[in-house]
Amino acid sequence: MPPAIETHDLRKIFGDKVAVANLSLTVECGEVFGFLGPNGAGKTTAVKMLLGLVTPTSGEGRLFGAPLSDHRIRAETGFLPEHFRFHDWLTASEFLTLHANLYRMPRDVIRRRVPELLDLVGLTPHTSKKLAAFSKGMLQRIGLAQALLNKPKLVILDEPTSGLDPVGRRLVRDIIRQLRQEGTTVFLNSHLLSEVEITCDRVAFIKHGEVVQISPLQTLVEGELSVAVRARNLRPEVVSGLSRWSRDARADGEHLSLTLQSERDLPEVNRYLVQQGVDVYAINPHHISLEDLFIQVVGTDGGL
Amino acid sequence: MAALIIARLTFHEAARRKILLAALLLGIVFLLIYAIGFYYVNQEFSRSSSGPGLLERNEIRNFLFMAGMYVVNFLTVMMTVLTSVVTISGEVASGTIHTLVAKPLRRWEIVLGKWLGHAAMLSLYLLFMAGGVIVIVYLISGYTAPNYFRGLSFVWLNALLLLSVSLFGGTTLSTLANGVMVFGLYGIAFLGGWIEQIGSFMENQTAVNIGIISSLIIPSEALWKRAAFEMQSPMVRALGFSPFSAPTVPSAAMIWYALLYAVVALVLAMRQFSRRDL
């Protein structure tokens, strides 16, 4: 089975500005993929290229093996655009029916699917309300429903939670989780790191239009952790003895800090300290967060 | 077909935004005033036995008919441009186009759909307004203008031509710039038409050439002149001058040119929109 998304050196230049430079990535089917980067890094342009809204200057991309320019493949995709501006003179159900028609869904399926999705995003009470009367959060919900009408194999969400209140965010998270269970590929473009941390399998960091790093979130969770220990009777030879587990063990009065490669080392370190006669008051392991990684990869200048 | 869905959407939007209602209500007011005016003028010269003979009466009726059609042509042009000038550029600017384009359809289908939707709307409008004038004139006086069907179809073609041009502008320009362009072109044609008319009356070839060149830039006014030529009375035709028509009648070649112009503008609009980054 070809990957859901595959791009090779995808590049987009607007005038003399390089919006996306050499974007190469592969998203496997069923993956929830986070696309991270500071504002202006080229995330939205990249998404637009995937959906045929923007033609790449050079490079190549495929969705399920079909070239990006092939409009038929978009029958398998769902898209929630960034600013969720829709035809606001339509009612919620008219809006979904219109887009279902554009997906060429059969009439009986549409009649079943529209109320189903209105229910999923919690807008059933507003079925006959015009979108012009919708709040930002409601528009985002109806946009999300629109992106799921055709039971797509690939859902591309451009900042799906940026305008939502906590309830709405949880809804989006739940929907993404449900999509993952159903085997749907999700491409999530977001700068809300906590969202990505919770939902994604893999993340790509993009800066100045280029992928800087792609890492599975699992290794982030299981990987390196920094440990802060509060203890008394920390003799220098005990601290240097920690070099078995950590290269950067450092003591400052009662405070001992060290970095471990894995959580598995934690009990051994504890045992060692106790055996050496150290009085341990607290051990606080701290995983490197996505935010730390983001700052590490992208830099504090925000890629500007 | 996606184009038909978009065409229906265009229609739906015009109805929801009360464009259809406004056009209908003002159209009724227009026809009402026209009918009252026509009725009293007709009554005036029908009553007195010493008044004009049948031939002259029909001349006056034709004159009033042409005045009505002149306004209908103008209103149809306005309707066409005002409603279509925003349809593509507006959706691009607001971003509503994104969810449409991300669907399994080809971009040109959106342009074609919008063209079909607007064409259907303005056809109905023209039919209502011009049909109203024709029926009013007939019911009150029993008069029918010559070749009114052919004349009407040139007015119709004029609207379709401007629709294609304004859609093409919409794929490239902002709404405001597009409006300025289409009305600017229409203004050139309008002015050129008058220069040609006066030039031909005064037998000034340069002025006539200016008119022809402006008709080549956009053959909009030429279509009206041809429509007027078809519908005017034989006497005006023989006289060769009236406020609504020209002594130099646009040739059949100019009609074909206008048709080709409309088709090319539409094709260019579809092509341009397919290439555009959104």
XYZ file of C-alpha atoms in Angstrom, chain A residues 12 14 48 52-55 71 74-75 79 81 85-87 89-90 94 98-99 101-104 130 146, chain B residues 2 5 8-9 12-13 16-17 91 94-96 98-107 109 276-278:
52
model
C 7.178 26.752 -3.435
C 6.247 33.279 -4.183
C -2.162 23.842 0.407
C -3.824 21.190 -4.869
C -4.686 24.725 -3.748
C -1.152 25.830 -4.513
C 0.939 24.431 -7.342
C -8.389 15.990 -8.405
C -9.422 14.423 -3.128
C -12.476 12.190 -2.908
C -9.746 19.299 4.773
C -8.796 25.145 6.288
C -14.441 30.876 6.266
C -17.503 29.285 4.707
C -20.572 30.383 2.758
C -25.632 32.463 4.127
C -26.166 28.692 4.214
C -27.393 23.106 3.795
C -23.524 21.184 -0.443
C -20.146 19.719 0.390
C -22.782 16.873 -3.112
C -19.361 18.117 -4.143
C -17.956 14.815 -2.877
C -20.543 13.211 -5.175
C -27.311 30.149 9.257
C -17.408 19.061 6.551
C -19.749 19.815 -10.104
C -23.818 22.154 -8.173
C -27.234 26.028 -8.218
C -25.203 27.445 -5.344
C -29.193 29.992 -4.146
C -26.854 32.720 -2.961
C -30.619 34.262 -0.067
C -28.937 37.600 -0.365
C -14.513 33.963 -2.595
C -12.640 35.651 1.984
C -11.203 32.128 1.779
C -14.537 30.403 1.178
C -10.607 26.785 -0.100
C -13.158 24.183 0.929
C -14.639 24.159 -2.582
C -11.339 23.693 -4.387
C -10.210 20.940 -1.992
C -13.070 18.770 -3.248
C -12.753 16.168 -6.020
C -13.508 18.588 -8.825
C -11.547 20.458 -11.445
C -11.101 24.156 -10.941
C -15.834 23.455 -13.184
C -3.880 30.329 -9.769
C -2.471 29.738 -6.284
C -5.224 30.098 -3.723
